[in-house]
mmCIF file of C-alpha atoms in Angstrom:
data_model
loop_
_atom_site.group_PDB
_atom_site.id
_atom_site.type_symbol
_atom_site.label_atom_id
_atom_site.label_comp_id
_atom_site.label_asym_id
_atom_site.label_seq_id
_atom_site.Cartn_x
_atom_site.Cartn_y
_atom_site.Cartn_z
ATOM 1 C CA MET T 1 -75.577 -1.183 -99.010
ATOM 2 C CA GLN T 2 -78.192 0.883 -100.869
ATOM 3 C CA THR T 3 -77.475 3.876 -103.085
ATOM 4 C CA GLU T 4 -78.985 6.182 -100.418
ATOM 5 C CA ARG T 5 -76.452 4.960 -97.922
ATOM 6 C CA ALA T 6 -73.668 5.396 -100.428
ATOM 7 C CA ILE T 7 -74.685 9.033 -101.040
ATOM 8 C CA SER T 8 -74.906 9.660 -97.277
ATOM 9 C CA LEU T 9 -71.346 8.259 -96.928
ATOM 10 C CA LEU T 10 -70.097 10.487 -99.730
ATOM 11 C CA LYS T 11 -71.588 13.545 -98.009
ATOM 12 C CA GLN T 12 -69.609 12.643 -94.869
ATOM 13 C CA MET T 13 -66.480 12.325 -96.967
ATOM 14 C CA ILE T 14 -66.964 15.701 -98.598
ATOM 15 C CA ALA T 15 -67.504 17.327 -95.197
ATOM 16 C CA THR T 16 -64.208 15.931 -93.969
ATOM 17 C CA PRO T 17 -61.110 17.551 -95.575
ATOM 18 C CA SER T 18 -58.716 14.875 -96.832
ATOM 19 C CA PRO T 19 -55.821 16.323 -98.863
ATOM 20 C CA SER T 20 -53.031 13.880 -99.699
ATOM 21 C CA ARG T 21 -51.207 12.676 -96.582
ATOM 22 C CA GLU T 22 -53.995 14.009 -94.404
ATOM 23 C CA GLU T 23 -56.695 11.437 -95.103
ATOM 24 C CA GLY T 24 -56.854 10.092 -91.563
ATOM 25 C CA ARG T 25 -60.346 11.298 -90.630
ATOM 26 C CA VAL T 26 -61.877 10.043 -93.876
ATOM 27 C CA ALA T 27 -60.078 6.747 -93.397
ATOM 28 C CA ASP T 28 -61.800 6.579 -89.984
ATOM 29 C CA ILE T 29 -65.113 7.041 -91.640
ATOM 30 C CA ILE T 30 -64.530 4.332 -94.199
ATOM 31 C CA GLU T 31 -63.240 1.931 -91.553
ATOM 32 C CA ALA T 32 -66.392 2.551 -89.419
ATOM 33 C CA GLU T 33 -68.626 2.023 -92.363
ATOM 34 C CA LEU T 34 -66.940 -1.327 -93.218
ATOM 35 C CA ARG T 35 -67.445 -2.445 -89.640
ATOM 36 C CA ALA T 36 -71.084 -1.370 -89.744
ATOM 37 C CA LEU T 37 -71.539 -3.496 -92.861
ATOM 38 C CA GLY T 38 -70.155 -6.536 -91.059
ATOM 39 C CA PHE T 39 -66.628 -6.620 -92.430
ATOM 40 C CA GLU T 40 -63.307 -6.736 -90.569
ATOM 41 C CA PRO T 41 -61.273 -3.835 -92.033
ATOM 42 C CA GLN T 42 -57.499 -3.636 -91.946
ATOM 43 C CA ARG T 43 -55.491 -0.482 -92.047
ATOM 44 C CA LYS T 44 -52.045 0.716 -92.955
ATOM 45 C CA GLY T 45 -51.496 4.438 -92.502
ATOM 46 C CA ASN T 46 -54.497 6.109 -94.097
ATOM 47 C CA ASN T 47 -55.290 3.084 -96.338
ATOM 48 C CA VAL T 48 -58.269 0.908 -95.361
ATOM 49 C CA TRP T 49 -59.284 -2.376 -96.841
ATOM 50 C CA ALA T 50 -61.387 -5.470 -96.235
ATOM 51 C CA GLU T 51 -61.912 -8.893 -97.751
ATOM 52 C CA ALA T 52 -65.423 -10.021 -98.661
ATOM 53 C CA TRP T 53 -64.852 -13.393 -97.142
ATOM 54 C CA ALA T 54 -62.045 -15.730 -96.054
ATOM 55 C CA ARG T 55 -59.639 -16.067 -98.938
ATOM 56 C CA GLU T 56 -59.761 -19.291 -100.904
ATOM 57 C CA GLU T 57 -56.350 -20.056 -102.408
ATOM 58 C CA ASP T 58 -57.680 -21.914 -105.422
ATOM 59 C CA LYS T 59 -59.555 -18.791 -106.592
ATOM 60 C CA PRO T 60 -58.175 -15.665 -108.338
ATOM 61 C CA THR T 61 -58.374 -12.386 -106.444
ATOM 62 C CA ILE T 62 -60.002 -9.202 -107.585
ATOM 63 C CA LEU T 63 -59.186 -5.815 -106.059
ATOM 64 C CA LEU T 64 -61.566 -2.875 -106.052
ATOM 65 C CA ASP T 65 -59.685 0.368 -105.521
ATOM 66 C CA GLY T 66 -60.814 3.977 -105.044
ATOM 67 C CA HIS T 67 -58.785 6.795 -103.464
ATOM 68 C CA ILE T 68 -59.901 8.953 -100.578
ATOM 69 C CA ASP T 69 -57.446 11.822 -100.905
ATOM 70 C CA THR T 70 -58.213 15.048 -102.734
ATOM 71 C CA VAL T 71 -56.350 17.974 -104.147
ATOM 72 C CA LYS T 72 -56.640 21.263 -102.285
ATOM 73 C CA PRO T 73 -59.580 23.353 -103.389
ATOM 74 C CA ALA T 74 -59.025 25.727 -106.265
ATOM 75 C CA SER T 75 -59.286 29.411 -105.445
ATOM 76 C CA ALA T 76 -62.239 29.881 -107.792
ATOM 77 C CA TRP T 77 -64.689 27.874 -105.683
ATOM 78 C CA VAL T 78 -68.002 29.800 -105.201
ATOM 79 C CA ARG T 79 -69.524 27.222 -102.890
ATOM 80 C CA ASN T 80 -67.937 25.913 -99.654
ATOM 81 C CA PRO T 81 -65.913 22.947 -101.005
ATOM 82 C CA PHE T 82 -66.455 21.068 -97.742
ATOM 83 C CA GLU T 83 -70.245 21.577 -97.584
ATOM 84 C CA PRO T 84 -72.046 18.808 -99.522
ATOM 85 C CA THR T 85 -74.774 20.567 -101.473
ATOM 86 C CA VAL T 86 -77.470 18.872 -103.548
ATOM 87 C CA GLU T 87 -79.043 20.899 -106.351
ATOM 88 C CA GLY T 88 -81.348 18.724 -108.441
ATOM 89 C CA ASP T 89 -79.321 15.716 -109.535
ATOM 90 C CA ARG T 90 -75.942 17.327 -108.682
ATOM 91 C CA LEU T 91 -73.999 16.810 -105.470
ATOM 92 C CA TYR T 92 -71.399 19.521 -105.107
ATOM 93 C CA GLY T 93 -68.302 19.228 -102.950
ATOM 94 C CA LEU T 94 -64.549 18.731 -103.091
ATOM 95 C CA GLY T 95 -63.724 15.128 -103.955
ATOM 96 C CA SER T 96 -67.313 14.303 -105.019
ATOM 97 C CA ASN T 97 -66.278 13.457 -108.580
ATOM 98 C CA ASP T 98 -62.582 12.671 -107.903
ATOM 99 C CA ASP T 99 -62.806 10.224 -106.314
ATOM 100 C CA GLY T 100 -65.598 9.961 -103.758
ATOM 101 C CA GLY T 101 -68.308 8.805 -106.191
ATOM 102 C CA SER T 102 -66.139 5.827 -107.194
ATOM 103 C CA VAL T 103 -65.266 4.962 -103.651
ATOM 104 C CA VAL T 104 -68.803 4.824 -102.362
ATOM 105 C CA ALA T 105 -70.123 3.027 -105.500
ATOM 106 C CA LEU T 106 -67.371 0.386 -105.304
ATOM 107 C CA LEU T 107 -68.083 -0.103 -101.599
ATOM 108 C CA ALA T 108 -71.811 -0.541 -102.299
ATOM 109 C CA ALA T 109 -71.144 -3.095 -104.997
ATOM 110 C CA PHE T 110 -68.592 -4.854 -102.779
ATOM 111 C CA ALA T 111 -71.114 -5.177 -99.933
ATOM 112 C CA ARG T 112 -73.718 -6.584 -102.340
ATOM 113 C CA LEU T 113 -71.342 -9.021 -104.065
ATOM 114 C CA ALA T 114 -70.231 -10.288 -100.657
ATOM 115 C CA THR T 115 -73.674 -11.713 -99.998
ATOM 116 C CA THR T 116 -73.342 -14.411 -102.703
ATOM 117 C CA GLU T 117 -70.646 -16.876 -103.574
ATOM 118 C CA GLN T 118 -68.339 -15.739 -106.374
ATOM 119 C CA PRO T 119 -65.706 -17.485 -108.475
ATOM 120 C CA TYR T 120 -63.000 -15.204 -106.970
ATOM 121 C CA ASN T 121 -61.736 -13.596 -103.811
ATOM 122 C CA LEU T 122 -62.712 -9.943 -103.472
ATOM 123 C CA ILE T 123 -60.984 -7.030 -101.696
ATOM 124 C CA PHE T 124 -62.179 -3.485 -101.341
ATOM 125 C CA LEU T 125 -59.484 -0.828 -100.792
ATOM 126 C CA ALA T 126 -59.870 2.854 -99.974
ATOM 127 C CA SER T 127 -56.405 4.135 -100.795
ATOM 128 C CA ALA T 128 -54.496 7.209 -99.768
ATOM 129 C CA GLU T 129 -52.033 9.571 -101.508
ATOM 130 C CA GLU T 130 -53.208 8.831 -105.047
ATOM 131 C CA GLU T 131 -53.085 12.420 -106.138
ATOM 132 C CA ILE T 132 -49.385 12.614 -105.380
ATOM 133 C CA THR T 133 -48.552 8.964 -106.050
ATOM 134 C CA GLY T 134 -47.120 8.919 -102.499
ATOM 135 C CA ILE T 135 -45.161 6.075 -101.000
ATOM 136 C CA GLY T 136 -47.705 5.941 -98.197
ATOM 137 C CA GLY T 137 -50.559 5.169 -100.603
ATOM 138 C CA ILE T 138 -51.323 1.990 -102.533
ATOM 139 C CA ARG T 139 -47.660 1.121 -102.967
ATOM 140 C CA ALA T 140 -47.469 0.636 -99.224
ATOM 141 C CA VAL T 141 -50.542 -1.625 -99.212
ATOM 142 C CA LEU T 142 -49.916 -3.973 -102.166
ATOM 143 C CA PRO T 143 -47.377 -6.131 -100.317
ATOM 144 C CA GLU T 144 -49.984 -6.701 -97.606
ATOM 145 C CA LEU T 145 -52.640 -7.955 -100.111
ATOM 146 C CA ARG T 146 -50.693 -10.867 -101.480
ATOM 147 C CA GLU T 147 -51.260 -11.890 -105.066
ATOM 148 C CA ILE T 148 -53.845 -9.860 -107.114
ATOM 149 C CA ASP T 149 -55.070 -11.195 -110.402
ATOM 150 C CA PHE T 150 -57.170 -8.290 -111.591
ATOM 151 C CA ALA T 151 -58.156 -4.797 -110.316
ATOM 152 C CA ILE T 152 -60.947 -2.353 -110.976
ATOM 153 C CA VAL T 153 -59.665 1.159 -110.418
ATOM 154 C CA GLY T 154 -62.486 3.540 -109.688
ATOM 155 C CA GLU T 155 -61.926 6.906 -111.368
ATOM 156 C CA PRO T 156 -64.299 9.264 -113.183
ATOM 157 C CA THR T 157 -64.550 7.890 -116.707
ATOM 158 C CA SER T 158 -68.249 8.501 -117.426
ATOM 159 C CA LEU T 159 -68.593 4.748 -116.765
ATOM 160 C CA GLN T 160 -66.710 3.824 -119.914
ATOM 161 C CA PRO T 161 -63.879 1.320 -119.611
ATOM 162 C CA ALA T 162 -60.405 2.755 -119.874
ATOM 163 C CA VAL T 163 -58.344 -0.162 -121.164
ATOM 164 C CA ALA T 164 -55.177 1.822 -121.611
ATOM 165 C CA GLU T 165 -53.599 4.640 -119.625
ATOM 166 C CA ARG T 166 -50.595 6.854 -120.318
ATOM 167 C CA GLY T 167 -47.482 6.655 -118.251
ATOM 168 C CA LEU T 168 -45.518 9.708 -117.133
ATOM 169 C CA LEU T 169 -41.886 10.795 -117.195
ATOM 170 C CA VAL T 170 -40.741 14.189 -115.955
ATOM 171 C CA LEU T 171 -37.200 14.908 -117.146
ATOM 172 C CA ASP T 172 -34.805 17.477 -115.760
ATOM 173 C CA CYS T 173 -32.458 18.345 -118.596
ATOM 174 C CA LEU T 174 -29.144 20.223 -118.435
ATOM 175 C CA SER T 175 -27.277 21.706 -121.356
ATOM 176 C CA ARG T 176 -23.694 22.670 -120.608
ATOM 177 C CA GLY T 177 -21.662 25.425 -122.301
ATOM 178 C CA LYS T 178 -18.901 27.776 -121.194
ATOM 179 C CA SER T 179 -19.301 31.215 -119.653
ATOM 180 C CA GLY T 180 -17.798 34.338 -121.208
ATOM 181 C CA HIS T 181 -18.322 38.050 -121.713
ATOM 182 C CA ALA T 182 -21.295 38.714 -124.099
ATOM 183 C CA ALA T 183 -19.623 41.882 -125.508
ATOM 184 C CA ARG T 184 -16.646 39.906 -126.779
ATOM 185 C CA ASN T 185 -18.639 36.900 -128.016
ATOM 186 C CA GLU T 186 -16.708 34.647 -125.654
ATOM 187 C CA GLY T 187 -17.703 31.226 -124.288
ATOM 188 C CA GLU T 188 -20.213 28.686 -125.502
ATOM 189 C CA ASN T 189 -23.851 29.609 -125.036
ATOM 190 C CA ALA T 190 -25.658 26.846 -123.222
ATOM 191 C CA ILE T 191 -29.036 28.299 -124.313
ATOM 192 C CA TYR T 192 -28.175 27.780 -127.944
ATOM 193 C CA LYS T 193 -27.171 24.199 -127.231
ATOM 194 C CA ALA T 194 -30.411 23.653 -125.339
ATOM 195 C CA LEU T 195 -32.438 25.028 -128.256
ATOM 196 C CA ARG T 196 -31.193 22.173 -130.450
ATOM 197 C CA ASP T 197 -32.396 19.599 -127.935
ATOM 198 C CA ILE T 198 -35.642 21.472 -127.275
ATOM 199 C CA GLU T 199 -36.404 21.429 -131.012
ATOM 200 C CA TRP T 200 -35.715 17.677 -130.999
ATOM 201 C CA PHE T 201 -38.244 17.123 -128.165
ATOM 202 C CA ARG T 202 -40.778 19.224 -130.142
ATOM 203 C CA ALA T 203 -40.399 17.426 -133.445
ATOM 204 C CA TYR T 204 -39.391 13.828 -132.651
ATOM 205 C CA ARG T 205 -41.898 11.052 -133.125
ATOM 206 C CA PHE T 206 -41.436 7.566 -131.598
ATOM 207 C CA ALA T 207 -42.057 4.734 -134.066
ATOM 208 C CA LYS T 208 -44.868 3.010 -132.176
ATOM 209 C CA SER T 209 -48.234 4.797 -132.129
ATOM 210 C CA SER T 210 -51.159 3.425 -130.143
ATOM 211 C CA PRO T 211 -54.646 3.085 -131.612
ATOM 212 C CA LEU T 212 -56.008 4.052 -128.182
ATOM 213 C CA LEU T 213 -53.533 6.652 -126.929
ATOM 214 C CA GLY T 214 -51.788 7.878 -130.111
ATOM 215 C CA ASP T 215 -48.126 8.900 -130.063
ATOM 216 C CA VAL T 216 -45.801 9.367 -127.165
ATOM 217 C CA LYS T 217 -46.187 13.073 -126.307
ATOM 218 C CA MET T 218 -43.247 15.232 -125.173
ATOM 219 C CA SER T 219 -43.690 18.860 -124.081
ATOM 220 C CA VAL T 220 -41.030 21.216 -122.799
ATOM 221 C CA THR T 221 -42.713 22.957 -119.885
ATOM 222 C CA GLY T 222 -39.981 25.070 -118.238
ATOM 223 C CA ILE T 223 -36.623 26.675 -118.934
ATOM 224 C CA GLU T 224 -34.055 28.530 -116.806
ATOM 225 C CA ALA T 225 -30.682 30.016 -117.710
ATOM 226 C CA GLY T 226 -28.441 33.012 -117.166
ATOM 227 C CA THR T 227 -27.276 35.074 -114.259
ATOM 228 C CA GLN T 228 -26.973 38.581 -115.807
ATOM 229 C CA HIS T 229 -27.357 40.222 -119.197
ATOM 230 C CA ASN T 230 -23.664 40.447 -120.115
ATOM 231 C CA VAL T 231 -22.576 36.901 -119.250
ATOM 232 C CA VAL T 232 -22.896 34.066 -121.712
ATOM 233 C CA PRO T 233 -24.630 31.242 -119.702
ATOM 234 C CA ALA T 234 -22.637 28.130 -118.977
ATOM 235 C CA GLU T 235 -25.800 26.104 -118.093
ATOM 236 C CA CYS T 236 -29.341 25.956 -119.306
ATOM 237 C CA ARG T 237 -31.879 23.815 -117.504
ATOM 238 C CA PHE T 238 -35.292 22.769 -118.920
ATOM 239 C CA VAL T 239 -38.093 20.389 -117.983
ATOM 240 C CA VAL T 240 -39.833 17.956 -120.284
ATOM 241 C CA ASP T 241 -43.192 16.314 -119.571
ATOM 242 C CA VAL T 242 -43.406 12.978 -121.396
ATOM 243 C CA ARG T 243 -46.662 11.058 -121.667
ATOM 244 C CA VAL T 244 -45.939 7.490 -122.643
ATOM 245 C CA ASN T 245 -48.303 5.263 -124.597
ATOM 246 C CA GLU T 246 -48.776 1.577 -123.799
ATOM 247 C CA CYS T 247 -46.351 0.538 -126.556
ATOM 248 C CA TYR T 248 -43.314 1.460 -124.421
ATOM 249 C CA THR T 249 -42.080 1.217 -120.899
ATOM 250 C CA ASN T 250 -40.757 4.415 -119.343
ATOM 251 C CA GLN T 251 -37.251 2.934 -119.362
ATOM 252 C CA GLN T 252 -37.430 2.209 -123.109
ATOM 253 C CA VAL T 253 -38.499 5.813 -123.814
ATOM 254 C CA LEU T 254 -35.798 7.159 -121.569
ATOM 255 C CA GLU T 255 -33.114 5.115 -123.312
ATOM 256 C CA GLU T 256 -34.213 6.343 -126.794
ATOM 257 C CA ILE T 257 -34.183 9.938 -125.642
ATOM 258 C CA ALA T 258 -30.671 9.610 -124.195
ATOM 259 C CA LEU T 259 -29.360 8.353 -127.550
ATOM 260 C CA CYS T 260 -30.747 11.384 -129.436
ATOM 261 C CA VAL T 261 -30.064 14.474 -127.335
ATOM 262 C CA GLU T 262 -26.793 16.130 -126.181
ATOM 263 C CA CYS T 263 -28.053 17.412 -122.838
ATOM 264 C CA ASP T 264 -27.890 15.512 -119.566
ATOM 265 C CA VAL T 265 -31.308 13.907 -118.881
ATOM 266 C CA THR T 266 -32.370 12.994 -115.370
ATOM 267 C CA PRO T 267 -35.807 11.474 -114.717
ATOM 268 C CA ARG T 268 -37.570 12.399 -111.487
ATOM 269 C CA SER T 269 -38.901 8.851 -111.457
ATOM 270 C CA THR T 270 -39.508 5.930 -113.799
ATOM 271 C CA HIS T 271 -42.186 4.015 -111.937
ATOM 272 C CA LEU T 272 -45.288 5.683 -113.397
ATOM 273 C CA ASN T 273 -45.663 3.343 -116.357
ATOM 274 C CA SER T 274 -48.420 3.114 -118.924
ATOM 275 C CA SER T 275 -50.836 0.208 -118.693
ATOM 276 C CA SER T 276 -53.145 -1.700 -121.004
ATOM 277 C CA LEU T 277 -55.729 -4.451 -120.877
ATOM 278 C CA SER T 278 -56.630 -6.736 -123.789
ATOM 279 C CA VAL T 279 -60.110 -6.219 -125.207
ATOM 280 C CA GLU T 280 -60.311 -10.013 -124.923
ATOM 281 C CA HIS T 281 -60.186 -9.828 -121.152
ATOM 282 C CA PRO T 282 -63.411 -11.253 -119.653
ATOM 283 C CA ALA T 283 -64.240 -7.980 -117.892
ATOM 284 C CA VAL T 284 -63.843 -5.939 -121.078
ATOM 285 C CA LYS T 285 -65.891 -8.419 -123.103
ATOM 286 C CA ARG T 286 -68.680 -8.227 -120.526
ATOM 287 C CA LEU T 287 -68.636 -4.394 -120.560
ATOM 288 C CA VAL T 288 -68.745 -4.345 -124.352
ATOM 289 C CA ALA T 289 -71.734 -6.661 -124.250
ATOM 290 C CA MET T 290 -73.346 -4.140 -121.900
ATOM 291 C CA GLY T 291 -72.906 -1.397 -124.519
ATOM 292 C CA ARG T 292 -69.784 0.266 -123.034
ATOM 293 C CA GLU T 293 -66.943 1.505 -125.262
ATOM 294 C CA PRO T 294 -63.307 0.900 -124.395
ATOM 295 C CA PHE T 295 -60.981 3.910 -124.696
ATOM 296 C CA GLY T 296 -57.518 5.091 -123.797
ATOM 297 C CA SER T 297 -57.139 7.470 -120.841
ATOM 298 C CA PRO T 298 -54.589 10.356 -120.853
ATOM 299 C CA THR T 299 -54.667 10.763 -117.087
ATOM 300 C CA LEU T 300 -52.741 8.898 -114.401
ATOM 301 C CA SER T 301 -54.256 6.772 -111.655
ATOM 302 C CA ASN T 302 -53.160 4.045 -109.251
ATOM 303 C CA GLN T 303 -52.981 1.794 -112.361
ATOM 304 C CA ALA T 304 -49.490 3.200 -112.903
ATOM 305 C CA VAL T 305 -48.115 1.334 -109.924
ATOM 306 C CA MET T 306 -50.169 -1.877 -110.171
ATOM 307 C CA PRO T 307 -48.050 -4.743 -111.622
ATOM 308 C CA PHE T 308 -51.082 -6.823 -112.658
ATOM 309 C CA PRO T 309 -54.061 -6.458 -115.089
ATOM 310 C CA THR T 310 -56.225 -3.425 -114.353
ATOM 311 C CA LEU T 311 -59.325 -1.669 -115.688
ATOM 312 C CA LYS T 312 -60.210 1.935 -114.917
ATOM 313 C CA ILE T 313 -63.906 2.779 -114.783
ATOM 314 C CA GLY T 314 -66.095 4.880 -112.572
ATOM 315 C CA PRO T 315 -68.860 7.488 -112.292
ATOM 316 C CA GLY T 316 -68.303 11.130 -112.972
ATOM 317 C CA ASP T 317 -66.458 13.052 -115.681
ATOM 318 C CA SER T 318 -62.701 13.486 -115.667
ATOM 319 C CA ALA T 319 -63.151 17.077 -116.892
ATOM 320 C CA ARG T 320 -64.761 18.003 -113.571
ATOM 321 C CA SER T 321 -61.805 16.755 -111.545
ATOM 322 C CA HIS T 322 -59.638 19.396 -109.771
ATOM 323 C CA THR T 323 -61.991 22.138 -110.855
ATOM 324 C CA ALA T 324 -63.923 24.775 -108.808
ATOM 325 C CA ASP T 325 -67.441 23.738 -107.729
ATOM 326 C CA GLU T 326 -66.716 20.089 -108.494
ATOM 327 C CA TYR T 327 -69.794 17.874 -108.500
ATOM 328 C CA ILE T 328 -71.115 14.422 -109.382
ATOM 329 C CA LEU T 329 -74.578 13.397 -110.450
ATOM 330 C CA LEU T 330 -76.527 11.257 -107.964
ATOM 331 C CA SER T 331 -77.782 9.291 -110.932
ATOM 332 C CA GLU T 332 -74.212 8.534 -111.922
ATOM 333 C CA ILE T 333 -73.583 6.948 -108.520
ATOM 334 C CA GLU T 334 -76.735 4.817 -108.755
ATOM 335 C CA GLU T 335 -75.791 3.737 -112.229
ATOM 336 C CA ALA T 336 -72.273 2.915 -111.100
ATOM 337 C CA VAL T 337 -73.385 0.652 -108.272
ATOM 338 C CA GLU T 338 -75.473 -1.358 -110.728
ATOM 339 C CA LEU T 339 -72.745 -1.465 -113.361
ATOM 340 C CA TYR T 340 -70.094 -2.550 -110.940
ATOM 341 C CA PHE T 341 -72.319 -5.321 -109.654
ATOM 342 C CA ALA T 342 -73.400 -6.473 -113.146
ATOM 343 C CA LEU T 343 -69.721 -6.474 -114.307
ATOM 344 C CA LEU T 344 -68.486 -8.517 -111.323
ATOM 345 C CA ASP T 345 -71.343 -10.821 -110.434
ATOM 346 C CA GLY T 346 -70.200 -14.246 -111.517
ATOM 347 C CA LEU T 347 -67.289 -12.904 -113.496
ATOM 348 C CA ASN T 348 -64.948 -15.802 -114.371
ATOM 349 C CA LEU T 349 -61.320 -14.767 -114.895
ATOM 350 C CA ARG T 350 -60.258 -18.258 -115.943
#
């Protein structure tokens, strides 16, 4: 699969709206492309995958994953987000950078790798619902894929290897007081109680800091209390966004928070954990030898729900994701195809 074909495929994807949970038409395009390349794709919902060859049980298995869903276009778009437009080296269109460039580059490398014997089994997956971490996305597919030993997650990283990724906890917090008349200084003001905990979230530092991701970051991002001006509020609710480094699991962070604050703390979920990959992993060592620099990524990806070693790397720039007039460089896609192939060709995980 040549770069020109990959770019043509990406243009088809851009021209086909695929917001999360509505990726069916783009999944059809990927499925047809896999068949045209000689593979036998499988599908579950809007997820499409194929194996490079019949699985050999004595070999490890590598998964190549890129997501085909997009966010909805920002209101500030000047161009038509669903009209692929090339200007010089830039290809504009919704999902071009996040994550179409990675999808087509991974597929091109997959098709090329499939032509030669490799010391591993190889699976390409175009996954759905990544932008919302939906249950119909990769979490629905992993049980179908059997054991995976290593995964490349295609995301815009400027083709540098993200060997660590932050996890996410969103906490709904409730401080309880007692209502009363404000004029008579009655009751127990839940806002004042919440302020003590809010200050704790602002100032507290977890003991373990990561050389790649730094400290666990906690930010209060919303607050709500009160019914009318003359009633002391009995409840104050606030939201905390917690970005977890790879030194902790989400559950460990949650347990430490619960010991330190007075408010009730309810996580919306705990499954979006941080991840990390040793710099001694064969894939990382090969990338370093190729002049690439490992780093820690602050943004979430499908890595958060993969219970096996993963590496995030792909064409494009994360700063372009979810922005108006999103674009990717055609040269970035060409470079990505060659990098993925050079990384994976003959890679020995054992």
